[in-house]
């Protein structure tokens, strides 16, 4: 049974993984045996993240690049090609947030969120899939959605639109790439205690809303997402594709 979830011999790229949920996914996949490649845009955070994994016995490498920049993504994958590294698990986790009413929202801010939170998953996912198909290898693409893949919260319209797009992009990837034994799924985290959410956690009204709006009556923890990430990265999910699994304490299931 344990071999079903064993990621030994696999190579996983997790975008936006120098901190927050991305780092938790990276640690979880490393603990399951995968060789982990981190991504971020801040050299100091990258060094710290690699050091944290090394302290736990995991030798990770890292690449600093903007996931929404097609040329930058292609350059990194060409470097991996030259090193003989074939990524067969990717978690498209990189994301930003911009909280502002739409009536005041600038198009540039709308576009920036869509580029980082949605288009990047297409760019990186396509780079990975192209190489898996060329190698005749299967693999796993895991996109990170959100509760806002299903329901909207006021003042985060570009994030909501992007995460809704993530849900449907995941299905599109499944439709086109299942024939190549590439399973494409998504994880929809609930409200999780992360640095990106710190302003919300510290807001008493918002904190009360989160705790009163879901049946667990608490925020989720980053480590509570790891099991789903390992499952979707492993052979245990080889006949699962196009799905989004909400790790939300039952929030979306209840009125
Ligand atoms: C917000 C948060 C979101 C939530 C996520 C929950 O402002 O609503 O930043 O990122 O954490 O959508 O699924």
Short mmCIF file of C-alpha atoms in Angstrom, two decimals, residues 68-241:
data_model
loop_
_atom_site.label_atom_id
_atom_site.label_comp_id
_atom_site.label_asym_id
_atom_site.label_seq_id
_atom_site.Cartn_x
_atom_site.Cartn_y
_atom_site.Cartn_z
CA UNK A 68 4.33 34.31 -16.06
CA UNK A 69 7.29 35.08 -18.33
CA UNK A 70 7.25 32.54 -21.17
CA UNK A 71 10.86 33.23 -22.18
CA UNK A 72 12.06 32.83 -18.59
CA UNK A 73 10.16 29.55 -18.20
CA UNK A 74 11.52 28.19 -21.47
CA UNK A 75 15.07 29.17 -20.48
CA UNK A 76 14.81 27.21 -17.23
CA UNK A 77 13.38 24.16 -18.96
CA UNK A 78 16.12 24.29 -21.59
CA UNK A 79 18.64 24.34 -18.72
CA UNK A 80 16.92 21.32 -17.15
CA UNK A 81 16.96 19.61 -20.56
CA UNK A 82 20.71 20.17 -20.81
CA UNK A 83 21.13 18.62 -17.36
CA UNK A 84 19.06 15.60 -18.36
CA UNK A 85 16.39 16.50 -15.80
CA UNK A 86 12.83 15.51 -16.74
CA UNK A 87 10.15 17.04 -14.53
CA UNK A 88 7.32 14.48 -14.16
CA UNK A 89 5.39 16.21 -11.39
CA UNK A 90 4.57 19.90 -11.41
CA UNK A 91 2.54 21.82 -8.85
CA UNK A 92 1.47 25.14 -10.31
CA UNK A 93 1.19 26.93 -6.99
CA UNK A 94 2.63 30.39 -7.69
CA UNK A 95 0.03 33.06 -7.03
CA UNK A 96 -0.46 36.59 -5.86
CA UNK A 97 -3.40 38.37 -4.31
CA UNK A 98 -4.77 41.88 -4.95
CA UNK A 99 -7.68 42.96 -2.78
CA UNK A 100 -9.58 45.96 -4.19
CA UNK A 101 -13.19 46.65 -5.32
CA UNK A 102 -13.54 46.27 -9.10
CA UNK A 103 -14.87 49.80 -9.46
CA UNK A 104 -11.44 51.03 -8.37
CA UNK A 105 -9.37 48.24 -9.94
CA UNK A 106 -6.81 49.19 -12.59
CA UNK A 107 -6.57 46.99 -15.67
CA UNK A 108 -2.84 46.53 -15.01
CA UNK A 109 -3.59 45.01 -11.61
CA UNK A 110 -6.28 42.77 -13.11
CA UNK A 111 -3.85 41.57 -15.79
CA UNK A 112 -0.97 41.02 -13.37
CA UNK A 113 -3.06 38.68 -11.19
CA UNK A 114 -4.40 36.76 -14.20
CA UNK A 115 -0.88 36.41 -15.60
CA UNK A 116 0.67 35.04 -12.40
CA UNK A 117 -2.28 33.01 -11.09
CA UNK A 118 -3.64 31.52 -14.34
CA UNK A 119 -1.52 32.04 -17.45
CA UNK A 120 1.57 30.78 -15.64
CA UNK A 121 -0.10 27.40 -15.13
CA UNK A 122 -0.60 27.15 -18.89
CA UNK A 123 2.98 28.22 -19.64
CA UNK A 124 4.63 25.89 -17.11
CA UNK A 125 2.17 23.04 -17.65
CA UNK A 126 2.73 23.15 -21.40
CA UNK A 127 6.53 23.13 -20.93
CA UNK A 128 6.29 20.04 -18.72
CA UNK A 129 3.77 18.21 -20.92
CA UNK A 130 5.75 18.84 -24.11
CA UNK A 131 8.78 17.13 -22.60
CA UNK A 132 6.86 14.22 -21.11
CA UNK A 133 5.16 13.53 -24.46
CA UNK A 134 8.50 13.72 -26.29
CA UNK A 135 10.01 11.28 -23.78
CA UNK A 136 7.03 8.95 -23.93
CA UNK A 137 6.64 9.35 -20.18
CA UNK A 138 3.53 9.92 -18.07
CA UNK A 139 3.36 12.52 -15.33
CA UNK A 140 1.27 14.64 -13.01
CA UNK A 141 0.14 18.24 -13.30
CA UNK A 142 -1.42 19.73 -10.18
CA UNK A 143 -2.85 23.23 -10.37
CA UNK A 144 -3.73 25.13 -7.22
CA UNK A 145 -7.25 26.52 -7.14
CA UNK A 146 -9.16 28.03 -4.29
CA UNK A 147 -12.61 28.27 -2.72
CA UNK A 148 -12.91 31.08 -5.25
CA UNK A 149 -12.73 28.45 -7.99
CA UNK A 150 -16.36 27.83 -6.95
CA UNK A 151 -17.68 30.92 -5.21
CA UNK A 152 -16.77 34.59 -5.22
CA UNK A 153 -15.72 36.82 -2.40
CA UNK A 154 -16.08 40.58 -2.92
CA UNK A 155 -12.88 42.61 -3.56
CA UNK A 156 -10.79 39.76 -5.02
CA UNK A 157 -12.24 39.65 -8.56
CA UNK A 158 -9.03 39.00 -10.56
CA UNK A 159 -7.99 36.27 -8.11
CA UNK A 160 -11.47 34.73 -8.35
CA UNK A 161 -11.50 34.86 -12.14
CA UNK A 162 -8.03 33.31 -12.25
CA UNK A 163 -8.91 30.52 -9.83
CA UNK A 164 -12.10 29.79 -11.71
CA UNK A 165 -9.96 29.58 -14.80
CA UNK A 166 -7.58 27.21 -13.01
CA UNK A 167 -10.49 24.80 -12.45
CA UNK A 168 -11.42 24.79 -16.14
CA UNK A 169 -7.81 24.84 -17.41
CA UNK A 170 -7.27 21.70 -15.32
CA UNK A 171 -10.17 20.03 -17.12
CA UNK A 172 -8.83 21.19 -20.49
CA UNK A 173 -5.40 19.75 -19.68
CA UNK A 174 -7.07 16.48 -18.63
CA UNK A 175 -9.04 16.38 -21.88
CA UNK A 176 -5.93 16.77 -24.04
CA UNK A 177 -3.20 15.03 -22.08
CA UNK A 178 -4.82 11.97 -20.50
CA UNK A 179 -3.98 10.12 -23.74
CA UNK A 180 -0.30 10.63 -22.87
CA UNK A 181 -0.73 9.25 -19.34
CA UNK A 182 -0.44 12.73 -17.88
CA UNK A 183 -3.00 13.20 -15.12
CA UNK A 184 -4.05 16.81 -14.50
CA UNK A 185 -5.88 17.73 -11.30
CA UNK A 186 -6.26 20.65 -8.92
CA UNK A 187 -6.28 21.29 -5.21
CA UNK A 188 -8.66 23.90 -3.78
CA UNK A 189 -7.35 25.02 -0.39
CA UNK A 190 -9.77 26.60 2.05
CA UNK A 191 -8.72 29.52 4.21
CA UNK A 192 -5.27 28.42 5.37
CA UNK A 193 -2.92 30.08 7.85
CA UNK A 194 -0.31 31.47 5.45
CA UNK A 195 1.80 34.62 5.10
CA UNK A 196 -0.41 35.71 2.15
CA UNK A 197 -3.42 35.58 4.46
CA UNK A 198 -1.78 37.22 7.46
CA UNK A 199 -3.73 40.47 7.01
CA UNK A 200 -6.95 38.43 7.09
CA UNK A 201 -5.94 36.38 10.13
CA UNK A 202 -5.09 39.57 12.00
CA UNK A 203 -8.46 41.13 11.11
CA UNK A 204 -10.86 40.13 13.94
CA UNK A 205 -13.96 40.44 11.76
CA UNK A 206 -12.46 38.35 8.96
CA UNK A 207 -11.10 35.80 11.45
CA UNK A 208 -14.61 35.47 12.93
CA UNK A 209 -16.12 35.09 9.45
CA UNK A 210 -13.72 32.26 8.56
CA UNK A 211 -14.31 30.46 11.85
CA UNK A 212 -18.11 30.83 11.67
CA UNK A 213 -18.40 29.97 7.97
CA UNK A 214 -16.99 26.47 7.93
CA UNK A 215 -17.95 23.38 9.92
CA UNK A 216 -14.48 22.95 11.44
CA UNK A 217 -14.80 26.49 12.85
CA UNK A 218 -11.08 27.08 12.33
CA UNK A 219 -8.48 28.07 9.72
CA UNK A 220 -6.69 25.23 7.96
CA UNK A 221 -2.98 24.55 8.38
CA UNK A 222 -0.52 24.29 5.47
CA UNK A 223 0.49 20.76 6.52
CA UNK A 224 -3.14 19.65 6.06
CA UNK A 225 -2.74 20.04 2.29
CA UNK A 226 0.29 17.76 1.96
CA UNK A 227 -1.59 14.44 1.84
CA UNK A 228 -3.70 15.54 -1.11
CA UNK A 229 -0.61 16.83 -2.93
CA UNK A 230 1.22 13.52 -2.43
CA UNK A 231 -1.88 11.54 -3.50
CA UNK A 232 -2.29 13.54 -6.72
CA UNK A 233 1.48 13.25 -7.38
CA UNK A 234 1.53 9.48 -6.90
CA UNK A 235 0.45 6.39 -8.82
CA UNK A 236 -2.47 6.15 -6.39
CA UNK A 237 -4.25 8.72 -8.59
CA UNK A 238 -3.35 7.29 -12.01
CA UNK A 239 -7.02 7.04 -13.06
CA UNK A 240 -8.01 10.44 -11.66
CA UNK A 241 -7.91 13.43 -13.99
#
